[in-house]
Amino acid sequence: MASKLKNIKTIAQLRECVDGWRNAGDKIVLVPTMGALHEGHLSLVKMAREAGDRTVVSIFVNPAQFAPNEDFGSYPRENAEDLQKLERLGVDLVFMPPREEIYPEDFSTHVEVPGLSEGLCGTSRPHFFGGVATVVAKLLNQCRPDVAIFGEKDFQQLLVIRRMARDLDTGVEILGGPLIREEDGLAMSSRNAYLSPQERKKAPLIHQAIRELAEGLANGGNIARLRETATGRLVQAGFEIDYLEVCNAENLAPLTTLAGEPARVFIAAKLGKTRLIDNMAVPDRTK
Ligand code: PAF
């Protein structure tokens, strides 16, 4: 059977195709990715298929969101496998632009979202959210979808993108898809591929630690004490903690008490060379 999946590399072709669908009355949903697609990404694609008439997936490993000492060069690139997975899910179009299509030589605009981008991942990766906001603003302009979907695994990223899309009047509805976990609780991530077999066995501890912290808080525990217990446990197991915070789930302000605010636990920690992130809502038992 001939493939119906369009594999497009230029903005002009993307526009031509998506404009045609839009003019025919179709609702367009975009799922931006950096490829190396796992079940987490595929769940977003399934959500996109439900949310609209045409599903577009972009695959672009965005150099602007990596610092020079980070893993841009070694980030997994699995284009052939990714295309097969997307075709099986009935995706209409994959946009895989080369670097020069997104960043021509004299490219000089940069989008920043201060506030939400500061703290948590923004502290140790100060370049990251500006790079993400810039590329996502471009992708929204290039594709002009009705809806774009991002995973809640990068919860801070989701909030930054939602704010950017609103502030720049893109008119695109930004949806978050639930974080998907391996059977042992480890949050799915393309970077899990960097873990050695030994590290992979240890990695779910990060999920156990934040689950216990969230449960402890929901049962009336003290934030500082629960954080200390979780930190001690992870450090003893060999994790190097970047941050472990309880924050307001809407504005990311760090919380020292719950006081009726929607709360979420956020963690980033290194295991060997691999930086893992995870987050979890604190259940609200007051209602
Ligand atoms: O979450 C990702 O994969 C990337 O940060 C994104 C949103 C595709 C931007 O490059």
Tab-separated table of C-alpha atoms and ligand atoms in Angstrom:
chain	number	residue	atom	x	y	z
A	1	MET	CA	0.000	0.000	0.000
A	2	ALA	CA	1.360	3.445	-0.922
A	3	SER	CA	2.191	5.671	2.056
A	4	LYS	CA	-0.218	8.530	2.765
A	5	LEU	CA	2.246	10.166	5.155
A	6	LYS	CA	3.735	13.324	3.666
A	7	ASN	CA	7.372	13.882	4.608
A	8	ILE	CA	8.075	17.560	4.115
A	9	LYS	CA	11.291	19.520	4.602
A	10	THR	CA	10.523	23.122	3.613
A	11	ILE	CA	8.303	25.781	5.174
A	12	ALA	CA	6.841	26.626	1.748
A	13	GLN	CA	5.668	23.021	1.192
A	14	LEU	CA	4.357	22.792	4.749
A	15	ARG	CA	2.318	25.982	4.287
A	16	GLU	CA	0.956	24.894	0.924
A	17	CYS	CA	-0.257	21.593	2.272
A	18	VAL	CA	-1.659	22.859	5.598
A	19	ASP	CA	-3.310	25.899	3.939
A	20	GLY	CA	-5.104	23.502	1.571
A	21	TRP	CA	-6.456	21.482	4.509
A	22	ARG	CA	-7.449	24.612	6.426
A	23	ASN	CA	-9.270	26.034	3.381
A	24	ALA	CA	-11.178	22.759	3.137
A	25	GLY	CA	-12.374	23.320	6.736
A	26	ASP	CA	-10.067	20.855	8.500
A	27	LYS	CA	-8.888	21.437	12.067
A	28	ILE	CA	-5.088	21.155	12.188
A	29	VAL	CA	-3.216	19.790	15.215
A	30	LEU	CA	0.568	20.081	15.545
A	31	VAL	CA	2.770	17.918	17.789
A	32	PRO	CA	6.292	19.413	17.918
A	33	THR	CA	9.019	16.885	18.804
A	34	MET	CA	12.761	16.352	18.584
A	35	GLY	CA	12.239	12.770	17.352
A	36	ALA	CA	13.493	9.510	18.952
A	37	LEU	CA	9.807	8.924	19.543
A	38	HIS	CA	8.679	6.814	22.499
A	39	GLU	CA	5.237	5.935	23.880
A	40	GLY	CA	5.052	9.374	25.549
A	41	HIS	CA	5.276	11.121	22.173
A	42	LEU	CA	2.949	8.607	20.571
A	43	SER	CA	0.315	9.283	23.236
A	44	LEU	CA	0.442	12.973	22.205
A	45	VAL	CA	0.011	11.970	18.571
A	46	LYS	CA	-3.022	9.837	19.493
A	47	MET	CA	-4.430	12.810	21.389
A	48	ALA	CA	-3.850	14.981	18.309
A	49	ARG	CA	-5.738	12.514	16.099
A	50	GLU	CA	-8.713	12.803	18.466
A	51	ALA	CA	-8.499	16.604	18.746
A	52	GLY	CA	-8.627	17.482	15.049
A	53	ASP	CA	-8.909	16.377	11.423
A	54	ARG	CA	-5.253	16.607	10.338
A	55	THR	CA	-2.215	15.716	12.413
A	56	VAL	CA	1.163	17.301	11.750
A	57	VAL	CA	4.267	16.150	13.658
A	58	SER	CA	7.499	18.136	13.489
A	59	ILE	CA	10.859	16.484	14.118
A	60	PHE	CA	13.678	18.942	14.653
A	61	VAL	CA	16.540	18.656	17.138
A	62	ASN	CA	16.686	22.333	18.013
A	63	PRO	CA	20.274	23.519	18.527
A	64	ALA	CA	19.078	26.733	20.227
A	65	GLN	CA	17.898	24.861	23.318
A	66	PHE	CA	21.223	23.110	23.993
A	67	ALA	CA	24.204	24.800	25.676
A	68	PRO	CA	27.611	24.112	24.055
A	69	ASN	CA	28.455	21.566	26.805
A	70	GLU	CA	25.147	19.663	26.408
A	71	ASP	CA	24.132	16.670	24.316
A	72	PHE	CA	23.069	18.235	20.984
A	73	GLY	CA	25.610	16.091	19.094
A	74	SER	CA	24.705	12.814	20.772
A	75	TYR	CA	20.930	13.397	21.078
A	76	PRO	CA	19.307	10.242	19.576
A	77	ARG	CA	18.240	10.634	15.950
A	78	GLU	CA	16.009	7.820	14.678
A	79	ASN	CA	14.263	9.300	11.654
A	80	ALA	CA	13.489	6.058	9.793
A	81	GLU	CA	11.964	4.392	12.872
A	82	ASP	CA	10.093	7.578	13.778
A	83	LEU	CA	8.516	7.787	10.318
A	84	GLN	CA	7.316	4.173	10.560
A	85	LYS	CA	5.751	4.801	13.964
A	86	LEU	CA	3.980	7.941	12.765
A	87	GLU	CA	2.729	6.272	9.629
A	88	ARG	CA	1.235	3.436	11.688
A	89	LEU	CA	-0.657	6.019	13.774
A	90	GLY	CA	-2.179	7.659	10.698
A	91	VAL	CA	-0.301	10.970	10.922
A	92	ASP	CA	-0.905	13.134	7.843
A	93	LEU	CA	2.336	15.079	7.634
A	94	VAL	CA	5.811	14.993	9.160
A	95	PHE	CA	7.825	18.205	8.973
A	96	MET	CA	11.558	17.457	9.187
A	97	PRO	CA	13.319	20.678	8.256
A	98	PRO	CA	17.092	20.889	7.915
A	99	ARG	CA	18.797	23.303	10.303
A	100	GLU	CA	19.187	26.079	7.665
A	101	GLU	CA	15.425	26.062	6.999
A	102	ILE	CA	14.770	27.023	10.624
A	103	TYR	CA	17.902	29.072	11.307
A	104	PRO	CA	19.239	30.747	8.141
A	105	GLU	CA	22.742	32.189	8.524
A	106	ASP	CA	21.595	35.705	9.452
A	107	PHE	CA	18.834	34.590	11.846
A	108	SER	CA	18.805	36.940	14.841
A	109	THR	CA	15.417	36.951	16.647
A	110	HIS	CA	15.057	35.406	20.069
A	111	VAL	CA	11.884	34.881	22.121
A	112	GLU	CA	12.180	34.986	25.923
A	113	VAL	CA	9.460	34.332	28.501
A	114	PRO	CA	10.856	35.770	31.747
A	115	GLY	CA	9.216	34.733	34.999
A	116	LEU	CA	8.020	31.240	34.158
A	117	SER	CA	11.398	30.467	32.554
A	118	GLU	CA	13.304	31.324	35.725
A	119	GLY	CA	13.781	28.781	38.495
A	120	LEU	CA	13.636	24.965	38.215
A	121	CYS	CA	15.205	23.972	34.838
A	122	GLY	CA	15.764	27.659	33.999
A	123	THR	CA	18.386	27.973	36.746
A	124	SER	CA	20.737	25.235	35.569
A	125	ARG	CA	19.820	25.542	31.863
A	126	PRO	CA	19.453	29.327	31.399
A	127	HIS	CA	19.572	29.052	27.587
A	128	PHE	CA	16.879	26.359	27.423
A	129	PHE	CA	13.475	28.052	27.539
A	130	GLY	CA	14.518	30.904	25.242
A	131	GLY	CA	15.602	28.300	22.691
A	132	VAL	CA	12.347	26.373	23.105
A	133	ALA	CA	10.121	29.492	22.966
A	134	THR	CA	11.931	30.706	19.828
A	135	VAL	CA	11.625	27.456	17.902
A	136	VAL	CA	8.028	26.810	18.991
A	137	ALA	CA	6.998	30.376	18.038
A	138	LYS	CA	8.508	29.687	14.617
A	139	LEU	CA	6.807	26.291	14.267
A	140	LEU	CA	3.423	27.814	15.195
A	141	ASN	CA	3.958	30.525	12.568
A	142	GLN	CA	5.120	28.064	9.948
A	143	CYS	CA	2.266	25.596	10.399
A	144	ARG	CA	-0.461	27.883	11.798
A	145	PRO	CA	-2.266	24.985	13.513
A	146	ASP	CA	-5.502	25.345	15.495
A	147	VAL	CA	-4.065	23.316	18.369
A	148	ALA	CA	-0.544	22.308	19.451
A	149	ILE	CA	0.157	19.552	21.995
A	150	PHE	CA	3.082	19.209	24.430
A	151	GLY	CA	3.789	16.626	27.132
A	152	GLU	CA	3.383	17.340	30.835
A	153	LYS	CA	6.699	15.595	31.462
A	154	ASP	CA	8.240	18.996	30.657
A	155	PHE	CA	5.637	20.796	32.744
A	156	GLN	CA	7.595	24.063	33.009
A	157	GLN	CA	8.112	24.005	29.235
A	158	LEU	CA	4.362	23.537	28.730
A	159	LEU	CA	3.602	26.612	30.884
A	160	VAL	CA	6.278	28.690	29.119
A	161	ILE	CA	4.919	27.751	25.689
A	162	ARG	CA	1.320	28.400	26.719
A	163	ARG	CA	2.289	31.897	27.946
A	164	MET	CA	4.334	32.634	24.803
A	165	ALA	CA	1.469	31.511	22.528
A	166	ARG	CA	-0.945	33.735	24.444
A	167	ASP	CA	1.358	36.763	24.695
A	168	LEU	CA	2.196	36.681	20.974
A	169	ASP	CA	-1.492	36.327	20.001
A	170	THR	CA	-0.804	33.185	18.011
A	171	GLY	CA	-4.437	32.085	18.350
A	172	VAL	CA	-3.177	28.515	18.817
A	173	GLU	CA	-4.709	26.486	21.636
A	174	ILE	CA	-1.941	24.795	23.644
A	175	LEU	CA	-2.877	21.431	25.170
A	176	GLY	CA	-0.874	19.330	27.639
A	177	GLY	CA	-0.766	15.539	27.396
A	178	PRO	CA	-0.230	13.395	30.516
A	179	LEU	CA	3.238	12.161	31.419
A	180	ILE	CA	3.666	8.509	30.388
A	181	ARG	CA	5.715	6.164	32.574
A	182	GLU	CA	7.502	2.857	32.081
A	183	GLU	CA	6.025	-0.049	34.072
A	184	ASP	CA	8.476	0.606	36.917
A	185	GLY	CA	7.456	4.268	37.097
A	186	LEU	CA	10.347	5.919	35.244
A	187	ALA	CA	9.060	8.855	33.187
A	188	MET	CA	9.529	8.097	29.481
A	189	SER	CA	12.208	10.233	27.866
A	190	SER	CA	14.431	9.994	24.805
A	191	ARG	CA	17.373	10.586	27.171
A	192	ASN	CA	16.636	7.334	29.092
A	193	ALA	CA	18.605	5.681	26.282
A	194	TYR	CA	21.793	7.160	27.824
A	195	LEU	CA	21.356	5.157	31.068
A	196	SER	CA	23.626	2.135	31.626
A	197	PRO	CA	21.750	-1.089	32.602
A	198	GLN	CA	22.725	-0.488	36.237
A	199	GLU	CA	21.564	3.138	36.161
A	200	ARG	CA	18.342	2.120	34.438
A	201	LYS	CA	17.545	-0.151	37.413
A	202	LYS	CA	18.067	2.727	39.845
A	203	ALA	CA	16.313	5.428	37.802
A	204	PRO	CA	12.692	4.687	38.965
A	205	LEU	CA	13.737	5.761	42.486
A	206	ILE	CA	13.239	9.308	41.313
A	207	HIS	CA	9.553	8.598	40.711
A	208	GLN	CA	9.175	6.752	44.023
A	209	ALA	CA	10.746	9.688	45.876
A	210	ILE	CA	8.439	12.347	44.388
A	211	ARG	CA	5.382	10.104	44.732
A	212	GLU	CA	6.086	9.672	48.442
A	213	LEU	CA	6.711	13.398	48.776
A	214	ALA	CA	3.432	14.264	47.024
A	215	GLU	CA	1.517	11.709	49.112
A	216	GLY	CA	3.143	12.944	52.318
A	217	LEU	CA	2.132	16.511	51.513
A	218	ALA	CA	-1.412	15.499	50.640
A	219	ASN	CA	-1.604	13.823	54.060
A	220	GLY	CA	-0.602	17.034	55.808
A	221	GLY	CA	3.190	16.548	55.987
A	222	ASN	CA	5.724	19.351	56.174
A	223	ILE	CA	7.317	20.401	52.857
A	224	ALA	CA	10.835	21.056	54.201
A	225	ARG	CA	10.988	17.763	56.107
A	226	LEU	CA	9.586	15.666	53.267
A	227	ARG	CA	12.013	17.285	50.816
A	228	GLU	CA	14.909	16.519	53.099
A	229	THR	CA	13.905	12.840	53.382
A	230	ALA	CA	13.485	12.479	49.602
A	231	THR	CA	16.771	14.276	48.906
A	232	GLY	CA	18.686	12.112	51.403
A	233	ARG	CA	17.327	8.940	49.874
A	234	LEU	CA	18.210	9.931	46.318
A	235	VAL	CA	21.682	11.239	47.163
A	236	GLN	CA	22.440	8.018	49.006
A	237	ALA	CA	21.413	6.052	45.919
A	238	GLY	CA	23.884	8.046	43.804
A	239	PHE	CA	21.726	10.805	42.293
A	240	GLU	CA	23.087	14.327	42.020
A	241	ILE	CA	20.093	16.560	42.649
A	242	ASP	CA	19.723	19.688	40.559
A	243	TYR	CA	16.455	20.724	42.224
A	244	LEU	CA	13.619	19.168	44.173
A	245	GLU	CA	10.885	21.743	44.683
A	246	VAL	CA	7.218	22.010	45.492
A	247	CYS	CA	5.710	24.835	43.418
A	248	ASN	CA	2.406	26.408	42.572
A	249	ALA	CA	1.254	24.441	39.504
A	250	GLU	CA	0.096	27.570	37.671
A	251	ASN	CA	2.806	30.165	38.237
A	252	LEU	CA	5.663	27.924	39.505
A	253	ALA	CA	6.239	30.031	42.628
A	254	PRO	CA	8.089	27.851	45.190
A	255	LEU	CA	5.850	26.837	48.105
A	256	THR	CA	6.814	26.384	51.739
A	257	THR	CA	3.264	25.436	52.759
A	258	LEU	CA	0.356	24.219	50.650
A	259	ALA	CA	-2.217	26.747	51.892
A	260	GLY	CA	-4.876	25.648	49.423
A	261	GLU	CA	-2.769	26.336	46.306
A	262	PRO	CA	-2.601	23.835	43.400
A	263	ALA	CA	0.787	22.252	44.054
A	264	ARG	CA	3.198	20.139	42.044
A	265	VAL	CA	6.471	18.441	42.913
A	266	PHE	CA	9.315	19.036	40.430
A	267	ILE	CA	12.673	17.279	40.264
A	268	ALA	CA	15.761	17.235	38.076
A	269	ALA	CA	18.625	14.939	39.020
A	270	LYS	CA	21.662	13.471	37.344
A	271	LEU	CA	22.390	9.777	37.382
A	272	GLY	CA	25.888	9.349	35.960
A	273	LYS	CA	25.875	11.558	32.862
A	274	THR	CA	22.101	11.466	32.353
A	275	ARG	CA	19.911	14.322	33.534
A	276	LEU	CA	16.421	13.091	34.408
A	277	ILE	CA	13.370	15.256	35.114
A	278	ASP	CA	9.996	14.322	36.559
A	279	ASN	CA	7.007	16.005	38.180
A	280	MET	CA	3.759	15.084	39.865
A	281	ALA	CA	0.631	16.846	41.101
A	282	VAL	CA	0.074	16.900	44.863
A	283	PRO	CA	-3.363	15.305	45.327
A	284	ASP	CA	-5.847	17.744	46.855
A	285	ARG	CA	-7.477	15.927	49.801
A	286	THR	CA	-9.132	19.063	51.175
A	287	LYS	CA	-12.162	18.816	48.884
B	1	PAF	O1	9.924	18.893	24.178
B	1	PAF	C1	10.581	18.870	23.122
B	1	PAF	O2	10.766	17.819	22.493
B	1	PAF	C2	11.198	20.158	22.603
B	1	PAF	O3	11.631	20.970	23.659
B	1	PAF	C3	10.261	20.937	21.651
B	1	PAF	C4	9.006	21.406	22.355
B	1	PAF	C5	9.894	20.060	20.475
B	1	PAF	C6	10.995	22.183	21.121
B	1	PAF	O4	12.159	21.847	20.440
